[in-house]
Coordinates of C-alpha atoms and ligand atoms in Angstrom, one line a residue:
X1 CA -88.6 -59.8 -59.7
X2 CA -87.1 -63.2 -60.7
X3 CA -87.3 -64.4 -64.3
X4 CA -89.1 -61.3 -65.4
X5 CA -86.6 -60.5 -68.2
X6 CA -84.2 -58.2 -66.5
X7 CA -81.0 -59.9 -67.8
X8 CA -82.6 -60.4 -71.2
X9 CA -83.2 -56.6 -71.4
X10 CA -79.8 -55.8 -70.0
X11 CA -78.2 -57.9 -72.6
X12 CA -80.2 -56.3 -75.4
X13 CA -78.6 -53.1 -74.3
X14 CA -75.1 -54.2 -73.9
X15 CA -72.5 -56.0 -76.1
X16 CA -71.0 -58.0 -73.3
X17 CA -73.5 -60.7 -72.4
X18 CA -74.5 -61.7 -68.9
X19 CA -76.1 -65.1 -68.3
X20 CA -79.9 -65.1 -68.6
X21 CA -82.4 -67.9 -68.3
X22 CA -84.3 -70.4 -66.3
X23 CA -82.1 -72.0 -63.7
X24 CA -79.5 -69.3 -63.8
X25 CA -78.9 -68.1 -60.3
X26 CA -76.7 -65.1 -60.7
X27 CA -74.6 -64.4 -57.7
X28 CA -73.8 -60.8 -58.4
X29 CA -75.2 -57.8 -60.2
X30 CA -74.2 -56.9 -63.8
X31 CA -73.1 -53.4 -64.4
X32 CA -72.9 -51.7 -67.7
X33 CA -72.4 -48.2 -69.2
X34 CA -74.8 -47.4 -72.0
X35 CA -75.0 -44.7 -74.6
X36 CA -78.1 -42.5 -74.4
X37 CA -79.5 -42.7 -77.9
X38 CA -80.1 -39.2 -79.2
X39 CA -81.1 -38.6 -82.9
X40 CA -80.2 -34.9 -82.4
X41 CA -76.5 -35.8 -82.5
X42 CA -76.9 -37.0 -86.1
X43 CA -78.8 -33.9 -87.1
X44 CA -76.1 -31.7 -85.5
X45 CA -73.4 -33.4 -87.5
X46 CA -75.2 -32.4 -90.7
X47 CA -74.5 -28.7 -90.0
X48 CA -71.5 -29.0 -87.9
X49 CA -69.3 -31.7 -89.5
X50 CA -67.0 -33.2 -86.9
X51 CA -64.4 -35.9 -86.3
X52 CA -66.1 -37.5 -83.3
X53 CA -69.6 -37.8 -82.1
X54 CA -69.9 -38.6 -78.4
X55 CA -73.3 -39.5 -76.8
X56 CA -74.2 -39.1 -73.2
X57 CA -74.0 -42.3 -71.0
X58 CA -76.0 -43.9 -68.2
X59 CA -74.9 -46.7 -65.9
X60 CA -77.4 -49.6 -65.5
X61 CA -77.2 -52.3 -62.8
X62 CA -79.0 -55.6 -63.4
X63 CA -79.8 -57.1 -60.0
X64 CA -80.3 -60.9 -59.7
X65 CA -83.4 -60.9 -57.6
X66 CA -85.2 -59.9 -54.5
X67 CA -87.5 -62.2 -52.6
X68 CA -90.2 -61.3 -50.2
X69 CA -89.3 -62.3 -46.7
X70 CA -85.7 -63.2 -47.8
X71 CA -84.3 -61.1 -45.0
X72 CA -80.8 -59.6 -45.0
X73 CA -79.1 -62.7 -46.2
X74 CA -81.5 -63.5 -49.0
X75 CA -81.5 -59.9 -50.2
X76 CA -78.0 -58.8 -50.2
X77 CA -78.6 -57.1 -53.5
X78 CA -80.7 -54.5 -51.9
X79 CA -77.5 -52.7 -51.1
X80 CA -76.8 -52.5 -54.9
X81 CA -80.2 -50.8 -55.2
X82 CA -79.3 -48.4 -52.5
X83 CA -76.4 -47.1 -54.6
X84 CA -78.6 -46.3 -57.6
X85 CA -80.4 -43.1 -58.5
X86 CA -83.6 -44.7 -59.8
X87 CA -85.2 -48.1 -60.1
X88 CA -86.4 -49.8 -63.3
X89 CA -88.7 -52.5 -62.0
X90 CA -89.1 -55.1 -64.7
X91 CA -92.4 -57.0 -64.4
X92 CA -93.3 -60.2 -66.1
X93 CA -96.3 -59.5 -68.3
X94 CA -95.9 -62.4 -70.7
X95 CA -97.3 -65.9 -70.8
X96 CA -94.9 -68.6 -71.7
X97 CA -95.3 -72.1 -70.4
X98 CA -91.6 -72.9 -71.1
X99 CA -90.6 -70.2 -68.5
X100 CA -92.2 -71.3 -65.3
X101 CA -93.0 -68.5 -62.9
X102 CA -91.5 -69.1 -59.5
X103 CA -94.8 -68.4 -57.9
X104 CA -96.8 -70.6 -60.2
X105 CA -98.7 -68.0 -62.2
X106 CA -98.3 -64.8 -64.1
X107 CA -99.4 -61.9 -61.9
X108 CA -97.4 -58.8 -62.3
X109 CA -99.3 -56.9 -59.6
X110 CA -98.6 -59.6 -57.0
X111 CA -95.0 -59.7 -58.1
X112 CA -94.7 -55.9 -57.8
X113 CA -96.3 -56.0 -54.3
X114 CA -94.0 -58.7 -53.1
X115 CA -91.0 -56.6 -54.0
X116 CA -92.5 -53.5 -52.6
X117 CA -93.2 -55.2 -49.3
X118 CA -89.7 -56.5 -49.1
X119 CA -88.1 -53.1 -50.0
X120 CA -90.4 -51.3 -47.5
X121 CA -89.4 -53.8 -44.8
X122 CA -85.8 -53.1 -45.5
X123 CA -86.4 -49.3 -45.4
X124 CA -88.4 -49.6 -42.2
X125 CA -85.5 -51.4 -40.5
X126 CA -83.2 -48.5 -41.5
X127 CA -85.6 -45.9 -40.2
X128 CA -86.2 -47.8 -37.0
X129 CA -82.5 -48.2 -36.5
X130 CA -81.9 -44.5 -36.8
X131 CA -84.9 -43.8 -34.5
X132 CA -83.6 -45.9 -31.7
X133 CA -80.2 -44.2 -32.0
X134 CA -81.8 -40.8 -31.7
X135 CA -84.4 -41.4 -29.1
X136 CA -82.0 -41.1 -26.1
X137 CA -80.7 -37.8 -27.4
X138 CA -84.3 -36.6 -28.0
X139 CA -85.3 -37.5 -24.5
X140 CA -82.4 -35.5 -23.1
X141 CA -84.0 -32.5 -24.8
X142 CA -81.8 -32.1 -27.9
X143 CA -83.9 -30.0 -30.2
X144 CA -82.4 -31.2 -33.4
X145 CA -82.8 -34.8 -32.3
X146 CA -86.4 -34.2 -31.4
X147 CA -87.1 -32.8 -34.8
X148 CA -85.4 -35.7 -36.5
X149 CA -87.4 -38.2 -34.4
X150 CA -90.7 -36.4 -35.4
X151 CA -89.8 -36.7 -39.1
X152 CA -88.5 -40.3 -38.8
X153 CA -91.7 -41.3 -37.0
X154 CA -93.7 -40.1 -40.0
X155 CA -91.5 -42.2 -42.3
X156 CA -92.0 -45.2 -40.0
X157 CA -95.8 -44.8 -40.0
X158 CA -95.9 -44.4 -43.8
X159 CA -93.8 -47.4 -44.4
X160 CA -95.8 -49.5 -41.9
X161 CA -98.8 -48.6 -44.0
X162 CA -97.1 -50.2 -46.9
X163 CA -96.5 -47.0 -48.7
X164 CA -93.2 -46.2 -50.4
X165 CA -91.1 -43.4 -48.9
X166 CA -91.2 -41.4 -52.1
X167 CA -95.0 -40.7 -51.7
X168 CA -94.6 -39.1 -48.2
X169 CA -95.1 -35.4 -48.4
X170 CA -92.1 -33.8 -46.7
X171 CA -90.2 -30.6 -47.1
X172 CA -86.8 -30.5 -48.5
X173 CA -85.5 -29.8 -44.9
X174 CA -87.4 -32.7 -43.5
X175 CA -86.0 -35.0 -46.2
X176 CA -82.5 -34.3 -44.9
X177 CA -83.1 -36.4 -41.9
X178 CA -83.4 -39.6 -44.0
X179 CA -80.9 -38.6 -46.7
X180 CA -78.0 -40.7 -45.5
X181 CA -80.3 -43.8 -45.1
X182 CA -80.6 -44.0 -48.9
X183 CA -84.1 -45.4 -48.6
X184 CA -84.7 -47.7 -51.6
X185 CA -88.4 -46.8 -51.7
X186 CA -87.6 -43.1 -52.0
X187 CA -86.1 -43.5 -55.4
X188 CA -88.0 -42.8 -58.5
X189 CA -89.5 -45.9 -60.1
X190 CA -90.2 -46.8 -63.7
X191 CA -92.3 -50.0 -64.1
X192 CA -91.1 -51.8 -67.2
X193 CA -93.8 -54.2 -68.3
X194 CA -92.2 -57.1 -70.2
X195 CA -94.8 -58.4 -72.7
X196 CA -94.6 -61.0 -75.5
X197 CA -93.8 -59.9 -79.1
X198 CA -97.4 -59.5 -80.3
X199 CA -98.1 -56.9 -77.6
X200 CA -94.9 -54.8 -77.9
X201 CA -96.7 -51.8 -79.4
X202 CA -100.1 -52.1 -77.6
X203 CA -99.5 -53.6 -74.2
X204 CA -101.9 -56.2 -72.8
X205 CA -104.3 -56.9 -70.0
X206 CA -101.4 -57.5 -67.5
X207 CA -100.1 -54.0 -68.3
X208 CA -103.6 -52.6 -67.6
X209 CA -103.5 -54.3 -64.3
X210 CA -100.2 -52.7 -63.4
X211 CA -101.3 -49.3 -64.6
X212 CA -104.4 -49.5 -62.3
X213 CA -102.3 -50.8 -59.4
X214 CA -99.8 -48.0 -59.5
X215 CA -102.2 -45.1 -59.7
X216 CA -101.2 -42.4 -57.2
X217 CA -97.8 -44.0 -56.7
X218 CA -96.0 -41.2 -58.7
X219 CA -94.1 -43.8 -60.7
X220 CA -93.6 -44.2 -64.5
X221 CA -94.7 -47.1 -66.6
X222 CA -93.6 -48.4 -70.0
X223 CA -94.1 -51.5 -72.2
X224 CA -91.2 -53.4 -73.7
X225 CA -90.9 -56.9 -75.2
X226 CA -87.5 -58.2 -73.9
X227 CA -87.4 -61.3 -76.0
X228 CA -88.0 -59.2 -79.2
X229 CA -85.4 -56.7 -78.1
X230 CA -82.9 -59.5 -77.6
X231 CA -83.6 -60.7 -81.2
X232 CA -83.3 -57.2 -82.6
X233 CA -80.0 -56.8 -80.8
X234 CA -78.6 -59.9 -82.5
X235 CA -79.2 -58.4 -86.0
X236 CA -76.3 -56.8 -87.7
X237 CA -78.0 -55.1 -90.6
X238 CA -79.9 -51.9 -90.0
X239 CA -82.6 -52.8 -92.5
X240 CA -83.2 -56.1 -90.8
X241 CA -83.7 -54.3 -87.5
X242 CA -86.1 -51.9 -89.1
X243 CA -88.1 -54.8 -90.6
X244 CA -88.3 -56.4 -87.2
X245 CA -89.5 -53.2 -85.7
X246 CA -92.0 -52.6 -88.4
X247 CA -93.4 -56.1 -87.9
X248 CA -93.9 -55.4 -84.2
X249 CA -95.5 -52.0 -84.9
X250 CA -92.6 -50.1 -83.3
X251 CA -90.7 -47.1 -84.5
X252 CA -87.6 -47.6 -82.5
X253 CA -86.1 -50.3 -80.2
X254 CA -87.7 -50.4 -76.8
X255 CA -84.3 -50.3 -75.2
X256 CA -83.7 -46.8 -76.7
X257 CA -87.0 -45.7 -75.2
X258 CA -86.0 -47.4 -71.9
X259 CA -82.9 -45.3 -71.6
X260 CA -84.6 -42.2 -72.5
X261 CA -87.4 -42.8 -70.0
X262 CA -84.8 -43.5 -67.3
X263 CA -83.2 -40.2 -68.2
X264 CA -86.5 -38.4 -67.9
X265 CA -87.3 -40.1 -64.6
X266 CA -84.1 -38.8 -63.2
X267 CA -84.9 -35.3 -64.4
X268 CA -81.7 -35.2 -66.4
X269 CA -81.2 -32.7 -69.2
X270 CA -78.9 -32.8 -72.2
X271 CA -76.8 -30.0 -73.5
X272 CA -74.5 -30.1 -76.5
X273 CA -71.0 -28.8 -77.4
X274 CA -70.2 -28.8 -81.1
X275 CA -67.1 -28.1 -83.2
X276 CA -64.9 -29.7 -85.9
X277 CA -63.1 -31.9 -83.3
X278 CA -66.1 -33.2 -81.4
X279 CA -69.9 -33.0 -81.2
X280 CA -71.0 -34.1 -77.8
X281 CA -74.0 -34.6 -75.6
X282 CA -73.6 -33.9 -71.9
X283 CA -75.7 -34.7 -69.0
X284 CA -76.8 -32.3 -66.3
X285 CA -79.6 -32.2 -63.7
X286 CA -82.6 -30.0 -64.2
X287 CA -82.0 -26.5 -62.9
X288 CA -78.2 -26.5 -63.3
X289 CA -76.7 -23.2 -64.4
X290 CA -74.3 -22.4 -67.2
X291 CA -71.4 -22.4 -64.7
X292 CA -72.4 -25.8 -63.3
X293 CA -72.6 -27.1 -66.9
X294 CA -69.1 -25.8 -67.6
X295 CA -67.9 -27.8 -64.6
X296 CA -69.4 -31.0 -66.1
X297 CA -67.1 -30.4 -69.1
X298 CA -64.0 -29.5 -67.1
X299 CA -63.3 -27.9 -63.7
X300 CA -61.1 -25.3 -65.5
X301 CA -64.1 -24.1 -67.4
X302 CA -66.1 -23.7 -64.2
X303 CA -63.3 -21.9 -62.4
X304 CA -62.5 -19.6 -65.2
X305 CA -66.0 -19.1 -66.4
X306 CA -66.6 -15.8 -68.2
X307 CA -69.8 -16.4 -70.2
X308 CA -71.8 -18.9 -72.2
X309 CA -72.7 -18.5 -75.8
X310 CA -76.1 -20.3 -76.3
X311 CA -77.9 -21.4 -79.4
X312 CA -81.0 -23.6 -79.0
X313 CA -80.8 -26.9 -80.8
X314 CA -84.0 -26.3 -82.8
X315 CA -82.7 -22.9 -84.0
X316 CA -79.4 -24.3 -85.1
X317 CA -80.9 -27.1 -87.2
X318 CA -83.5 -24.8 -88.6
X319 CA -81.0 -22.0 -89.6
X320 CA -78.2 -24.5 -90.3
X321 CA -75.2 -22.4 -89.1
X322 CA -74.0 -20.3 -86.2
X323 CA -73.7 -17.3 -88.5
X324 CA -77.3 -17.6 -89.5
X325 CA -78.3 -17.8 -85.9
X326 CA -76.4 -14.7 -85.1
X327 CA -78.0 -12.8 -88.0
X328 CA -81.5 -13.8 -86.8
X329 CA -80.9 -13.0 -83.2
X330 CA -80.9 -16.6 -82.1
X331 CA -77.4 -16.5 -80.6
X332 CA -77.4 -15.4 -77.0
X333 CA -74.7 -14.5 -74.5
X334 CA -75.5 -15.6 -71.0
X335 CA -73.9 -15.3 -67.6
X336 CA -73.1 -17.8 -65.0
X337 CA -76.5 -17.8 -63.4
X338 CA -78.3 -18.8 -66.7
X339 CA -80.3 -22.0 -66.2
X340 CA -79.4 -24.3 -69.0
X341 CA -82.3 -25.6 -70.9
X342 CA -82.9 -29.0 -72.6
X343 CA -81.1 -29.0 -76.0
X344 CA -79.0 -25.9 -75.5
X345 CA -75.8 -25.8 -77.6
X346 CA -73.2 -24.1 -75.4
X347 CA -69.9 -22.6 -76.0
X348 CA -68.2 -21.7 -72.8
X349 CA -65.8 -18.8 -72.8
X350 CA -63.3 -19.0 -69.9
X351 CA -60.0 -17.8 -68.7
X352 CA -57.7 -19.6 -66.3
Ligands
LIG401 N1 -91.5 -65.5 -73.9 C1 -90.7 -64.6 -73.4 N2 -89.7 -65.1 -72.6 C2 -88.9 -64.2 -72.0 C3 -89.1 -62.8 -72.2 N3 -88.2 -62.1 -71.5 C4 -87.5 -63.0 -70.9 N4 -87.9 -64.3 -71.2 C5 -87.4 -65.6 -70.7 O1 -87.5 -65.6 -69.3 C6 -86.4 -66.3 -68.7 C7 -85.8 -65.4 -67.7 O2 -85.3 -64.2 -68.2 P1 -84.1 -63.4 -67.5 O3 -83.8 -62.2 -68.4 O4 -83.0 -64.3 -67.1 O5 -84.9 -62.9 -66.2 P2 -84.4 -62.2 -64.9 O6 -84.4 -63.3 -63.8 O7 -85.4 -61.2 -64.6 O8 -83.0 -61.7 -65.1 C8 -85.4 -66.6 -69.9 O9 -85.6 -67.9 -70.2 C9 -85.9 -65.7 -71.0 O10 -85.6 -66.2 -72.2 C10 -90.2 -62.3 -73.0 O11 -90.4 -61.1 -73.3 N5 -91.0 -63.3 -73.6
LIG402 MG1 -81.2 -62.0 -64.2

């Protein structure tokens, strides 16, 4: 995980620069809030002119490094991973003799496995810790403790077999027994294959190796060229950026894709609110209702929720006004149980 391009990528996303490079031993994680790029916001502003456009945000944490066998002291950043909702695992998939690999050769599958082994070991220690606390209770016949022990033993065996917790098939109820442990290997993972500039659009043989290695892991994978992203981020003029992207065979910056993929990985959804003061993208989790969505905007809207007026994004940009949507029957009134869909434009009616 060291020298794979994490900080380079992080900096391409952010305006305040963290130190990247050979010989830089970061002592703490970098944290940044990033806008979720969403071209739909520009489209909406065409038909709903507004004073302010506010995109959704995600928080990213750039972790210095994890080493296999580093133990608790060597891996104090694991606790920073525990606090996240998902892991973007950056893998070095580029050759560059000026950037020596700490393990002597470029081998992303080995690097990935080294990290996995370390994270599994840390999770295993958590599970075993809880098991030993519960075993006495279970022996005294406590039914709840017995059930917990049964589930934890399954996690223990799975982790001992070098499998990540996220691939163990458990029911929602069973998962409750490990919830407070915040197992790092239970989090969704996106492997970010960092390739050299020439392979930004196509990937390379290293990427193929990673793709094969993660089959059946229920993880995502994407290709990005961090050094190229860093160069693009330096450019001021939009046309210069576009020229760079064209040269690399890309249609958009990889960092935009990265944030979008992270969003997808987390099963997040976007809904919009629009009006002359503000057009805004909001983030909710898949399955949230109109009333939940109202609560994301403001607790008053949730408390006093009456109904939600809903127009789908695609209908609005096709018909170009709320009035036209009403006339064509594309304007709906929904109650609090309505499950918000990706791209819904909501107007919450409320009374407090
Ligand atoms: N050639 C090449 N070098 C890269 C690329 N990404 C990062 N580097 C270099 O690799 C070194 C380590 O990068 P850094 O982002 O600090 O890695 P981290 O340890 O994962 O945070 C730096 O010297 C970078 O300039 C890349 O895509 N291509
Ligand atoms: Mg770094």
